[in-house]
CSV table of C-alpha atoms in Angstrom, one decimal:
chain,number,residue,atom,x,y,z
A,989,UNK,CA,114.2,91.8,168.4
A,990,UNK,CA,113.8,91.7,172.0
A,991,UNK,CA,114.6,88.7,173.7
A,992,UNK,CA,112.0,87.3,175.9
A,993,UNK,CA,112.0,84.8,179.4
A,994,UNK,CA,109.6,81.8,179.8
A,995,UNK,CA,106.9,82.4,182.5
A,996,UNK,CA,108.5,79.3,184.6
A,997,UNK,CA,112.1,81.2,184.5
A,998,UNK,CA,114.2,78.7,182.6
A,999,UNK,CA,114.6,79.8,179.6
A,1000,UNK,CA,115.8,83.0,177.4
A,1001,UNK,CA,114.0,83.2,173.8
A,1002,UNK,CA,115.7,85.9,170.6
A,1003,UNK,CA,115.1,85.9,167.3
A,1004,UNK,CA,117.9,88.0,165.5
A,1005,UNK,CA,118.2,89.1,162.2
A,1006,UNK,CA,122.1,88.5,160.7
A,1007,UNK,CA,121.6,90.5,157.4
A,1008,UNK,CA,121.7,93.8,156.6
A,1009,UNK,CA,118.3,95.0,155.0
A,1010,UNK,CA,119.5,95.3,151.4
A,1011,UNK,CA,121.2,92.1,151.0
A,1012,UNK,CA,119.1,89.7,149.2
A,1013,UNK,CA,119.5,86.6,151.3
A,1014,UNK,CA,117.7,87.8,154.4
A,1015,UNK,CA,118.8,85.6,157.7
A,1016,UNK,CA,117.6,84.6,161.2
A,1017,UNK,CA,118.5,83.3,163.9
A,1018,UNK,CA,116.5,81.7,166.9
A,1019,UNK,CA,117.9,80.5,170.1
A,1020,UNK,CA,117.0,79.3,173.5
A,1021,UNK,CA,118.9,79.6,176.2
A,1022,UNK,CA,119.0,78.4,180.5
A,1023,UNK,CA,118.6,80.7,182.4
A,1024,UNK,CA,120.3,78.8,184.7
A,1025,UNK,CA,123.8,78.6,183.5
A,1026,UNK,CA,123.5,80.7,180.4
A,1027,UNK,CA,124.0,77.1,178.4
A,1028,UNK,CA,122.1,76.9,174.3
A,1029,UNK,CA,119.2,74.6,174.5
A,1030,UNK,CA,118.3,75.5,170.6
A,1031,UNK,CA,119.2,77.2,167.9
A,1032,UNK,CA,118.3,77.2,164.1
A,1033,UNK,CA,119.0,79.6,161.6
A,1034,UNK,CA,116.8,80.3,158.6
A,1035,UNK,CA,118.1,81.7,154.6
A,1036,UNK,CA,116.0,83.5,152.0
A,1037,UNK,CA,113.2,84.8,154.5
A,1038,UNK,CA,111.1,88.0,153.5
A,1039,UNK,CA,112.0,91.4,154.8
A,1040,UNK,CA,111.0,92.0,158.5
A,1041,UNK,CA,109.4,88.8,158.9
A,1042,UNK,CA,111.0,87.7,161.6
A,1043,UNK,CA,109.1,88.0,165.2
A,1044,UNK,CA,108.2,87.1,168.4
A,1045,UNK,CA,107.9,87.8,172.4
A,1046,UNK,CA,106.0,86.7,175.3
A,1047,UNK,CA,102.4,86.9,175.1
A,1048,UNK,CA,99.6,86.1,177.1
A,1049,UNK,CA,96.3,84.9,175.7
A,1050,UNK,CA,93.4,83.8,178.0
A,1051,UNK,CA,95.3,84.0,180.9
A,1052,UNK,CA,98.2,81.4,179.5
A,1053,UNK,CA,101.6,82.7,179.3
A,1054,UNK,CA,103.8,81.6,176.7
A,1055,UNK,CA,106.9,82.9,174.4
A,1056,UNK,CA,105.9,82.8,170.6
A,1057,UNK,CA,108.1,83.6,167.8
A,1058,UNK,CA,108.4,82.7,164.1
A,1059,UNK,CA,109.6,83.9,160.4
A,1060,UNK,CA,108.2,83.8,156.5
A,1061,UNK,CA,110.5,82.8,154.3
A,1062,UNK,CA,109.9,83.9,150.4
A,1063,UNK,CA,109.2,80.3,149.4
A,1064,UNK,CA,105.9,80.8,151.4
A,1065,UNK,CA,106.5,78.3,154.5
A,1066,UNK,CA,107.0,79.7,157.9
A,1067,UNK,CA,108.4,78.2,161.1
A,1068,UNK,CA,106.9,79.0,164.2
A,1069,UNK,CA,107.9,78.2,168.2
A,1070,UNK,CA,105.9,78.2,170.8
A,1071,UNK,CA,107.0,77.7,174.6
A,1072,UNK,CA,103.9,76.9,176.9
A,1073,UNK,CA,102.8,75.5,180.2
A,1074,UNK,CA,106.4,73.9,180.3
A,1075,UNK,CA,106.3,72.5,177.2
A,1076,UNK,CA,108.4,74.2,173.0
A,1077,UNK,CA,106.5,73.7,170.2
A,1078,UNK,CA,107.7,73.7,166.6
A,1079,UNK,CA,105.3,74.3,163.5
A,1080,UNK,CA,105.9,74.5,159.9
A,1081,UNK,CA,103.4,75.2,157.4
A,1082,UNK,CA,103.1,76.1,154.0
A,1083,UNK,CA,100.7,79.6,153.0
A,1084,UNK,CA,98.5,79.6,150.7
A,1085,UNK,CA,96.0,82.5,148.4
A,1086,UNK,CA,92.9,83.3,151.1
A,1087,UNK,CA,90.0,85.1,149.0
A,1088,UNK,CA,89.6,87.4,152.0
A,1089,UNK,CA,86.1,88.3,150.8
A,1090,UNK,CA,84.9,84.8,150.9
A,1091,UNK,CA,86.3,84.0,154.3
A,1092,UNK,CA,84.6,87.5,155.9
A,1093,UNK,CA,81.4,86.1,154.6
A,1094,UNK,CA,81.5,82.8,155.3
A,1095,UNK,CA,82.5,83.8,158.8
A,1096,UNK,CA,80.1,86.3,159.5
């Protein structure tokens, strides 16, 4: 993956794969580093995620900056990061079956 700075400057984002794609137990690893001094802020590494599931970069959404990046794991949870207007955000969250049919009509 390609590592990514915040909009303010401070901070370097990467989410790297350890595994070769074959192996089994598929790993990642995201950290954040200063810009400053080079020093880790954060860094957590996940086991058992799905194939190419890790991702992330900077973004820009209405006109807000921000570094967002994430990975599945095959249990069906995912961890997400977000770093925005100053502020890193952590979310965790657990998938579950959409009927996609459903959702297109109720959202039509």
């Amino acid at each position: 993956m390609n590592a990514s700075v915040s909009e303010d400057g401070k901070y370097v984002f990467n989410m790297s794969c350890l595994t070769l794609g074959w192996n089994k137990n598929i790993r990642y690893l995201f950290t954040v580093h200063k810009v400053e001094d080079g020093s880790l802020v954060y860094n957590e590494t996940f086991q058992n995620c799905k194939h190419y599931s890790g991702n992330g970069g900077a973004d820009e959404v209405k006109g807000k900056h921000s570094n967002n990046y994430g990975v599945k794991k095959n249990d069906g949870t995912s961890k997400s990061y977000k770093y925005i207007n100053g502020k890193f955000l952590a979310s965790y969250k657990e998938f579950s079956n959409i009927d996609l049919v459903f959702y297109m009509r109720m959202n039509n």
